């Protein structure tokens, strides 16, 4: 029996441990709290000719089903075109695929959709089954997706208004929900597994040795997708002329891998380590001196919460839920996303390491209190109970 059906854009597995790790962390905590969770992650069906492309080969290799620490995981296959154009209405196809594996989540008392497209799929599934609908918004699904997909906004607005429960991971996103649909959202961050992070933490010197980072320079860490919107270019441009004092380590994958390393300054001061298993992120955080996230758009970045969990000082841009997270002297907020602002912040960090360390400790205390995944899973369970007592009347979403 399933208490809650989750529909998510992705979910980690043995060979792909990064994508959707924040869904995994909360789903596991929810299962620990006694909620029977089945995650359906709609996955494109990959016909043989497309499998020559690495992305589509990964789709083909992804297991159809599995169990992850008490969470049932099903990857419902649906036909998708490369690039998933909106005119193909992927949310309809995802909903149809989810209904096609209904045996895996039969008995569910609630449908919970995460992010915009899979949230629309969840809206359609809830309408067809008469189950209450919950939606969680995480960041780009409300900050950039509506502008890129204006034709889908009326449906997104209808889904939000039809939901029995709407959740935003930060107050800034809750305001965005109200602006878009006139609905008041509950603010509930996903939270991080602080106990697991603490168990992975090791002393700084040991972490540097394990990662081959034996260096007397200040190690500046970036963790995330290496895309222009994350401020990778600005961070690399800031570090290159400071390279005799700083070393930037980029953990993640994306089109900007290697940016700036085509000159002697960049070769000396920039390292690109690629995507790593989530358990290794804590090791990188233990080895680093400061984490920098100069992003142009975020919801509430899990990477900042995890950095806080180990007391790592952070520097980040003033977007989404970041000011609420690292304000009140819990971190350094960039006035704008520019290499000059990053240089100024790092120079200040270098000048007063004790103040930065104090900020890191304040952030640690804050995230362990407000962003604990088990505490927040209990809060989510209570919200579920408030809306899942009785099903609604089945209908057909437009």
PDB file of C-alpha atoms in Angstrom, residues 2 6 50 58 63 66 71 78-79 98 139 147 155-156 159 168-169 178 244 265 303 315 330 381:
ATOM      1  CA  UNK A   2       1.166   3.503  -0.817  1.00  0.00           C
ATOM      2  CA  UNK A   6       5.458  11.335  -5.626  1.00  0.00           C
ATOM      3  CA  UNK A  50      18.878   7.492 -30.084  1.00  0.00           C
ATOM      4  CA  UNK A  58      21.519   6.817 -19.744  1.00  0.00           C
ATOM      5  CA  UNK A  63      16.325   0.619 -14.082  1.00  0.00           C
ATOM      6  CA  UNK A  66      13.799  -0.518  -7.410  1.00  0.00           C
ATOM      7  CA  UNK A  71      11.076   4.102  -0.847  1.00  0.00           C
ATOM      8  CA  UNK A  78       6.937   7.685 -22.002  1.00  0.00           C
ATOM      9  CA  UNK A  79       7.652   8.673 -25.627  1.00  0.00           C
ATOM     10  CA  UNK A  98       2.211   7.203 -14.467  1.00  0.00           C
ATOM     11  CA  UNK A 139      13.221  27.357  -7.782  1.00  0.00           C
ATOM     12  CA  UNK A 147       8.893  32.836 -18.951  1.00  0.00           C
ATOM     13  CA  UNK A 155      -2.331  25.115 -16.927  1.00  0.00           C
ATOM     14  CA  UNK A 156       0.283  25.690 -14.237  1.00  0.00           C
ATOM     15  CA  UNK A 159      -2.889  23.189 -11.205  1.00  0.00           C
ATOM     16  CA  UNK A 168       7.458  26.415  -1.610  1.00  0.00           C
ATOM     17  CA  UNK A 169      10.977  25.741  -0.346  1.00  0.00           C
ATOM     18  CA  UNK A 178       1.003  34.010  -4.818  1.00  0.00           C
ATOM     19  CA  UNK A 244      48.777  32.832  -6.190  1.00  0.00           C
ATOM     20  CA  UNK A 265      46.724  31.768 -14.797  1.00  0.00           C
ATOM     21  CA  UNK A 303      24.439  23.002  -1.445  1.00  0.00           C
ATOM     22  CA  UNK A 315      29.483  33.547  -0.257  1.00  0.00           C
ATOM     23  CA  UNK A 330      25.355  33.728   8.531  1.00  0.00           C
ATOM     24  CA  UNK A 381       3.547  14.248   7.179  1.00  0.00           C
TER      25      UNK A 381
END
